[in-house]
Amino acid sequence: MQLPLPEQLNTQTVLRYLGAAGWTPDDSMQQLLARAEASLRRAATPRGIWRQLPLDALPLENAGTDLARHLNGCDGMVLMAATLGSGVDTALRRLCLQDIALGAVADAAASVLLEQVCDQFEAEIRQQITEKGLYLTGRYSPGYGDCPLTLQKDFCLALDTVRGIGLCLTPDCLLTPRKSVTAILGTADHPVTGTKAGCATCALRTKCAYRKKGTTCATE
């Protein structure tokens, strides 16, 4: 299904992705942000797909302890996938060749744009699941924590992402188009929260640039 782009790009998050959290962009950066966003909006064709399935639809016994904790108390799951489309990959390659700075800003902006698309898509899914009297955890993607990227193979087969939204896998189980996301949300007939993100469970906690500054990515 086609997905809408957010009305406004979250530029503060783009700056955070660029390592400039809390900085008030000057005119030059404002122009780069505007050019990057305009290029991405012209190139993007956001699409998404989702399906409600039983837990045994995926081989979760080999998917790590972090995902198991996330799905604790759940008796089902929702698989969702979203992509900005191959046009964004092409645009990013072109922008990087034209202007390295613009390419870097556009790459960060594309990641933020995708996250905002996923948030909107999840909100739609959550509304439909809630209407069935069920509860949802948050999103959890293959590759988080100790969940292996190889789970993407069964994930994409179960969701039929190739035919559904043109989302494929490389031999290394990376998604293509590059600006794409897959995620699992647990479902239950009672309130569930899943594993809350935080420094204690983050794989980068020992080498995090934010913690070295005495902050966290959530606060910035």
PDB file of C-alpha atoms in Angstrom, residues 13-216:
ATOM      1  CA  THR A  13      16.543  14.726  14.477  1.00  0.00           C
ATOM      2  CA  VAL A  14      18.405  15.091  11.180  1.00  0.00           C
ATOM      3  CA  LEU A  15      20.933  17.313  12.945  1.00  0.00           C
ATOM      4  CA  ARG A  16      21.247  14.751  15.731  1.00  0.00           C
ATOM      5  CA  TYR A  17      21.966  12.029  13.180  1.00  0.00           C
ATOM      6  CA  LEU A  18      24.674  14.315  11.778  1.00  0.00           C
ATOM      7  CA  GLY A  19      26.232  14.721  15.227  1.00  0.00           C
ATOM      8  CA  ALA A  20      25.026  18.309  15.610  1.00  0.00           C
ATOM      9  CA  ALA A  21      22.314  17.902  18.227  1.00  0.00           C
ATOM     10  CA  GLY A  22      21.222  21.152  19.849  1.00  0.00           C
ATOM     11  CA  TRP A  23      22.902  23.285  17.195  1.00  0.00           C
ATOM     12  CA  THR A  24      20.930  26.101  15.607  1.00  0.00           C
ATOM     13  CA  PRO A  25      21.638  25.693  11.885  1.00  0.00           C
ATOM     14  CA  ASP A  26      22.994  28.706  10.012  1.00  0.00           C
ATOM     15  CA  ASP A  27      21.700  29.851   6.624  1.00  0.00           C
ATOM     16  CA  SER A  28      24.030  27.519   4.759  1.00  0.00           C
ATOM     17  CA  MET A  29      22.817  24.465   6.667  1.00  0.00           C
ATOM     18  CA  GLN A  30      19.200  25.575   6.337  1.00  0.00           C
ATOM     19  CA  GLN A  31      19.676  25.630   2.581  1.00  0.00           C
ATOM     20  CA  LEU A  32      21.258  22.167   2.605  1.00  0.00           C
ATOM     21  CA  LEU A  33      18.379  20.801   4.677  1.00  0.00           C
ATOM     22  CA  ALA A  34      15.808  22.356   2.361  1.00  0.00           C
ATOM     23  CA  ARG A  35      17.540  21.064  -0.789  1.00  0.00           C
ATOM     24  CA  ALA A  36      17.914  17.588   0.688  1.00  0.00           C
ATOM     25  CA  GLU A  37      14.277  17.414   1.758  1.00  0.00           C
ATOM     26  CA  ALA A  38      13.021  18.671  -1.616  1.00  0.00           C
ATOM     27  CA  SER A  39      15.104  16.076  -3.485  1.00  0.00           C
ATOM     28  CA  LEU A  40      13.890  13.264  -1.241  1.00  0.00           C
ATOM     29  CA  ARG A  41      10.248  14.253  -1.550  1.00  0.00           C
ATOM     30  CA  ARG A  42      10.545  14.196  -5.343  1.00  0.00           C
ATOM     31  CA  ALA A  43      12.220  10.785  -5.323  1.00  0.00           C
ATOM     32  CA  ALA A  44      10.315   8.981  -2.573  1.00  0.00           C
ATOM     33  CA  THR A  45       7.510   6.520  -3.230  1.00  0.00           C
ATOM     34  CA  PRO A  46       6.733   5.275   0.303  1.00  0.00           C
ATOM     35  CA  ARG A  47       5.035   1.911   0.524  1.00  0.00           C
ATOM     36  CA  GLY A  48       4.204  -0.411   3.388  1.00  0.00           C
ATOM     37  CA  ILE A  49       2.825  -3.844   4.123  1.00  0.00           C
ATOM     38  CA  TRP A  50       1.777  -5.566   7.333  1.00  0.00           C
ATOM     39  CA  ARG A  51       0.231  -8.816   8.494  1.00  0.00           C
ATOM     40  CA  GLN A  52      -1.037 -10.207  11.776  1.00  0.00           C
ATOM     41  CA  LEU A  53       0.377 -13.691  12.386  1.00  0.00           C
ATOM     42  CA  PRO A  54       0.840 -16.286  15.149  1.00  0.00           C
ATOM     43  CA  LEU A  55       4.210 -16.364  16.874  1.00  0.00           C
ATOM     44  CA  ASP A  56       5.155 -19.653  15.245  1.00  0.00           C
ATOM     45  CA  ALA A  57       5.070 -18.029  11.781  1.00  0.00           C
ATOM     46  CA  LEU A  58       8.770 -17.223  12.290  1.00  0.00           C
ATOM     47  CA  PRO A  59      11.589 -19.374  13.760  1.00  0.00           C
ATOM     48  CA  LEU A  60      11.834 -17.213  16.861  1.00  0.00           C
ATOM     49  CA  GLU A  61      13.545 -19.922  18.892  1.00  0.00           C
ATOM     50  CA  ASN A  62      16.771 -18.885  17.127  1.00  0.00           C
ATOM     51  CA  ALA A  63      16.138 -15.153  17.215  1.00  0.00           C
ATOM     52  CA  GLY A  64      17.954 -14.267  20.436  1.00  0.00           C
ATOM     53  CA  THR A  65      16.973 -13.469  23.996  1.00  0.00           C
ATOM     54  CA  ASP A  66      16.282  -9.760  23.410  1.00  0.00           C
ATOM     55  CA  LEU A  67      13.405 -10.422  21.022  1.00  0.00           C
ATOM     56  CA  ALA A  68      12.112 -13.143  23.351  1.00  0.00           C
ATOM     57  CA  ARG A  69      11.946 -10.581  26.169  1.00  0.00           C
ATOM     58  CA  HIS A  70      10.250  -8.118  23.851  1.00  0.00           C
ATOM     59  CA  LEU A  71       7.522 -10.652  23.017  1.00  0.00           C
ATOM     60  CA  ASN A  72       7.102 -11.888  26.583  1.00  0.00           C
ATOM     61  CA  GLY A  73       3.397 -12.241  27.355  1.00  0.00           C
ATOM     62  CA  CYS A  74       2.381 -12.034  23.698  1.00  0.00           C
ATOM     63  CA  ASP A  75       0.478 -14.749  21.870  1.00  0.00           C
ATOM     64  CA  GLY A  76       0.738 -13.255  18.380  1.00  0.00           C
ATOM     65  CA  MET A  77       2.594 -10.663  16.367  1.00  0.00           C
ATOM     66  CA  VAL A  78       2.314  -8.096  13.632  1.00  0.00           C
ATOM     67  CA  LEU A  79       4.985  -7.973  10.954  1.00  0.00           C
ATOM     68  CA  MET A  80       5.390  -4.650   9.198  1.00  0.00           C
ATOM     69  CA  ALA A  81       7.725  -3.383   6.510  1.00  0.00           C
ATOM     70  CA  ALA A  82       8.095   0.030   4.916  1.00  0.00           C
ATOM     71  CA  THR A  83      10.337   1.555   2.277  1.00  0.00           C
ATOM     72  CA  LEU A  84      10.962   4.941   0.708  1.00  0.00           C
ATOM     73  CA  GLY A  85      11.512   3.186  -2.622  1.00  0.00           C
ATOM     74  CA  SER A  86      14.427   2.694  -4.998  1.00  0.00           C
ATOM     75  CA  GLY A  87      14.150   6.266  -6.253  1.00  0.00           C
ATOM     76  CA  VAL A  88      15.579   7.522  -2.962  1.00  0.00           C
ATOM     77  CA  ASP A  89      18.608   5.250  -3.293  1.00  0.00           C
ATOM     78  CA  THR A  90      19.225   6.673  -6.766  1.00  0.00           C
ATOM     79  CA  ALA A  91      18.772  10.242  -5.537  1.00  0.00           C
ATOM     80  CA  LEU A  92      21.206   9.724  -2.657  1.00  0.00           C
ATOM     81  CA  ARG A  93      23.885   8.363  -4.983  1.00  0.00           C
ATOM     82  CA  ARG A  94      23.428  11.333  -7.309  1.00  0.00           C
ATOM     83  CA  LEU A  95      23.540  13.897  -4.501  1.00  0.00           C
ATOM     84  CA  CYS A  96      26.713  12.374  -3.035  1.00  0.00           C
ATOM     85  CA  LEU A  97      28.420  12.722  -6.405  1.00  0.00           C
ATOM     86  CA  GLN A  98      27.250  16.315  -6.832  1.00  0.00           C
ATOM     87  CA  ASP A  99      28.005  17.600  -3.335  1.00  0.00           C
ATOM     88  CA  ILE A 100      29.444  15.535  -0.478  1.00  0.00           C
ATOM     89  CA  ALA A 101      27.924  17.769   2.207  1.00  0.00           C
ATOM     90  CA  LEU A 102      24.499  17.712   0.554  1.00  0.00           C
ATOM     91  CA  GLY A 103      24.753  13.937   0.164  1.00  0.00           C
ATOM     92  CA  ALA A 104      25.501  13.464   3.866  1.00  0.00           C
ATOM     93  CA  VAL A 105      22.600  15.686   4.902  1.00  0.00           C
ATOM     94  CA  ALA A 106      20.267  13.930   2.474  1.00  0.00           C
ATOM     95  CA  ASP A 107      21.261  10.495   3.773  1.00  0.00           C
ATOM     96  CA  ALA A 108      20.486  11.521   7.347  1.00  0.00           C
ATOM     97  CA  ALA A 109      17.266  13.207   6.235  1.00  0.00           C
ATOM     98  CA  ALA A 110      16.177  10.049   4.409  1.00  0.00           C
ATOM     99  CA  SER A 111      16.645   7.997   7.585  1.00  0.00           C
ATOM    100  CA  VAL A 112      14.545  10.459   9.561  1.00  0.00           C
ATOM    101  CA  LEU A 113      11.907  10.620   6.836  1.00  0.00           C
ATOM    102  CA  LEU A 114      11.672   6.820   6.867  1.00  0.00           C
ATOM    103  CA  GLU A 115      11.323   6.764  10.650  1.00  0.00           C
ATOM    104  CA  GLN A 116       8.491   9.294  10.479  1.00  0.00           C
ATOM    105  CA  VAL A 117       6.779   7.236   7.759  1.00  0.00           C
ATOM    106  CA  CYS A 118       7.065   4.169   9.990  1.00  0.00           C
ATOM    107  CA  ASP A 119       5.619   6.051  12.958  1.00  0.00           C
ATOM    108  CA  GLN A 120       2.587   7.061  10.889  1.00  0.00           C
ATOM    109  CA  PHE A 121       2.221   3.539   9.512  1.00  0.00           C
ATOM    110  CA  GLU A 122       2.464   2.002  12.979  1.00  0.00           C
ATOM    111  CA  ALA A 123      -0.220   4.387  14.238  1.00  0.00           C
ATOM    112  CA  GLU A 124      -2.598   3.122  11.529  1.00  0.00           C
ATOM    113  CA  ILE A 125      -1.811  -0.503  12.379  1.00  0.00           C
ATOM    114  CA  ARG A 126      -2.191   0.155  16.092  1.00  0.00           C
ATOM    115  CA  GLN A 127      -5.636   1.650  15.561  1.00  0.00           C
ATOM    116  CA  GLN A 128      -6.840  -1.407  13.625  1.00  0.00           C
ATOM    117  CA  ILE A 129      -5.396  -3.848  16.171  1.00  0.00           C
ATOM    118  CA  THR A 130      -6.880  -1.867  19.062  1.00  0.00           C
ATOM    119  CA  GLU A 131     -10.299  -2.053  17.432  1.00  0.00           C
ATOM    120  CA  LYS A 132      -9.992  -5.849  17.699  1.00  0.00           C
ATOM    121  CA  GLY A 133      -9.523  -5.526  21.453  1.00  0.00           C
ATOM    122  CA  LEU A 134      -5.807  -6.353  21.315  1.00  0.00           C
ATOM    123  CA  TYR A 135      -2.695  -4.605  22.584  1.00  0.00           C
ATOM    124  CA  LEU A 136       0.635  -4.033  20.832  1.00  0.00           C
ATOM    125  CA  THR A 137       4.246  -3.708  21.899  1.00  0.00           C
ATOM    126  CA  GLY A 138       6.502  -1.244  20.158  1.00  0.00           C
ATOM    127  CA  ARG A 139       8.571  -2.039  17.059  1.00  0.00           C
ATOM    128  CA  TYR A 140      11.525  -4.406  17.196  1.00  0.00           C
ATOM    129  CA  SER A 141      13.640  -5.002  14.094  1.00  0.00           C
ATOM    130  CA  PRO A 142      15.932  -7.877  13.107  1.00  0.00           C
ATOM    131  CA  GLY A 143      19.486  -6.790  13.889  1.00  0.00           C
ATOM    132  CA  TYR A 144      18.558  -5.131  17.197  1.00  0.00           C
ATOM    133  CA  GLY A 145      20.379  -6.501  20.242  1.00  0.00           C
ATOM    134  CA  ASP A 146      21.221 -10.161  19.748  1.00  0.00           C
ATOM    135  CA  CYS A 147      18.499 -10.741  17.152  1.00  0.00           C
ATOM    136  CA  PRO A 148      20.318 -11.919  14.005  1.00  0.00           C
ATOM    137  CA  LEU A 149      19.866 -10.249  10.641  1.00  0.00           C
ATOM    138  CA  THR A 150      19.319 -13.699   9.151  1.00  0.00           C
ATOM    139  CA  LEU A 151      15.778 -13.553  10.561  1.00  0.00           C
ATOM    140  CA  GLN A 152      15.094 -11.171   7.676  1.00  0.00           C
ATOM    141  CA  LYS A 153      14.923 -14.144   5.301  1.00  0.00           C
ATOM    142  CA  ASP A 154      11.935 -15.762   7.014  1.00  0.00           C
ATOM    143  CA  PHE A 155      10.469 -12.343   7.815  1.00  0.00           C
ATOM    144  CA  CYS A 156      10.384 -11.220   4.189  1.00  0.00           C
ATOM    145  CA  LEU A 157       9.016 -14.563   3.043  1.00  0.00           C
ATOM    146  CA  ALA A 158       6.225 -14.488   5.622  1.00  0.00           C
ATOM    147  CA  LEU A 159       5.290 -10.950   4.641  1.00  0.00           C
ATOM    148  CA  ASP A 160       5.999 -11.447   0.911  1.00  0.00           C
ATOM    149  CA  THR A 161       7.765  -8.113   0.772  1.00  0.00           C
ATOM    150  CA  VAL A 162       9.094  -8.623  -2.761  1.00  0.00           C
ATOM    151  CA  ARG A 163       5.672  -8.751  -4.362  1.00  0.00           C
ATOM    152  CA  GLY A 164       4.064  -6.532  -1.755  1.00  0.00           C
ATOM    153  CA  ILE A 165       6.327  -3.474  -1.826  1.00  0.00           C
ATOM    154  CA  GLY A 166       9.378  -4.456  -3.904  1.00  0.00           C
ATOM    155  CA  LEU A 167      11.528  -4.956  -0.805  1.00  0.00           C
ATOM    156  CA  CYS A 168      14.322  -7.511  -1.274  1.00  0.00           C
ATOM    157  CA  LEU A 169      17.349  -8.845   0.592  1.00  0.00           C
ATOM    158  CA  THR A 170      21.015  -8.825  -0.336  1.00  0.00           C
ATOM    159  CA  PRO A 171      23.084 -12.004   0.256  1.00  0.00           C
ATOM    160  CA  ASP A 172      24.148 -10.410   3.578  1.00  0.00           C
ATOM    161  CA  CYS A 173      20.489 -10.032   4.633  1.00  0.00           C
ATOM    162  CA  LEU A 174      20.507  -6.263   4.218  1.00  0.00           C
ATOM    163  CA  LEU A 175      17.376  -4.606   2.878  1.00  0.00           C
ATOM    164  CA  THR A 176      17.148  -3.110  -0.577  1.00  0.00           C
ATOM    165  CA  PRO A 177      16.032  -0.416  -1.290  1.00  0.00           C
ATOM    166  CA  ARG A 178      18.408   0.767   1.411  1.00  0.00           C
ATOM    167  CA  LYS A 179      16.011   3.170   3.126  1.00  0.00           C
ATOM    168  CA  SER A 180      13.647   0.443   4.296  1.00  0.00           C
ATOM    169  CA  VAL A 181      12.595  -1.018   7.640  1.00  0.00           C
ATOM    170  CA  THR A 182      11.119  -4.277   8.885  1.00  0.00           C
ATOM    171  CA  ALA A 183       9.733  -4.641  12.392  1.00  0.00           C
ATOM    172  CA  ILE A 184       7.922  -7.040  14.703  1.00  0.00           C
ATOM    173  CA  LEU A 185       5.243  -5.917  17.161  1.00  0.00           C
ATOM    174  CA  GLY A 186       3.885  -8.383  19.693  1.00  0.00           C
ATOM    175  CA  THR A 187       0.109  -8.688  20.202  1.00  0.00           C
ATOM    176  CA  ALA A 188      -1.807  -9.798  23.278  1.00  0.00           C
ATOM    177  CA  ASP A 189      -5.260  -9.600  24.853  1.00  0.00           C
ATOM    178  CA  HIS A 190      -3.793  -7.655  27.790  1.00  0.00           C
ATOM    179  CA  PRO A 191      -1.495  -4.614  28.002  1.00  0.00           C
ATOM    180  CA  VAL A 192       2.088  -5.345  26.935  1.00  0.00           C
ATOM    181  CA  THR A 193       5.017  -2.988  26.565  1.00  0.00           C
ATOM    182  CA  GLY A 194       7.804  -5.107  25.149  1.00  0.00           C
ATOM    183  CA  THR A 195      11.435  -4.292  25.882  1.00  0.00           C
ATOM    184  CA  LYS A 196      11.863  -0.585  26.451  1.00  0.00           C
ATOM    185  CA  ALA A 197      14.880   0.948  24.739  1.00  0.00           C
ATOM    186  CA  GLY A 198      17.567   2.433  26.940  1.00  0.00           C
ATOM    187  CA  CYS A 199      21.279   2.646  27.663  1.00  0.00           C
ATOM    188  CA  ALA A 200      21.260  -0.499  29.799  1.00  0.00           C
ATOM    189  CA  THR A 201      20.314  -2.705  26.857  1.00  0.00           C
ATOM    190  CA  CYS A 202      21.977  -0.771  24.026  1.00  0.00           C
ATOM    191  CA  ALA A 203      24.701  -2.649  22.145  1.00  0.00           C
ATOM    192  CA  LEU A 204      26.688   0.615  21.820  1.00  0.00           C
ATOM    193  CA  ARG A 205      26.554   1.554  25.490  1.00  0.00           C
ATOM    194  CA  THR A 206      30.307   0.997  26.019  1.00  0.00           C
ATOM    195  CA  LYS A 207      31.354   3.280  23.144  1.00  0.00           C
ATOM    196  CA  CYS A 208      28.456   5.720  22.865  1.00  0.00           C
ATOM    197  CA  ALA A 209      29.484   9.262  21.892  1.00  0.00           C
ATOM    198  CA  TYR A 210      26.496  10.721  23.741  1.00  0.00           C
ATOM    199  CA  ARG A 211      27.317   9.010  27.036  1.00  0.00           C
ATOM    200  CA  LYS A 212      30.890  10.293  26.771  1.00  0.00           C
ATOM    201  CA  LYS A 213      29.381  13.804  26.774  1.00  0.00           C
ATOM    202  CA  GLY A 214      27.187  12.948  29.753  1.00  0.00           C
ATOM    203  CA  THR A 215      23.949  12.822  27.742  1.00  0.00           C
ATOM    204  CA  THR A 216      21.930  10.214  25.823  1.00  0.00           C
TER     205      THR A 216
END
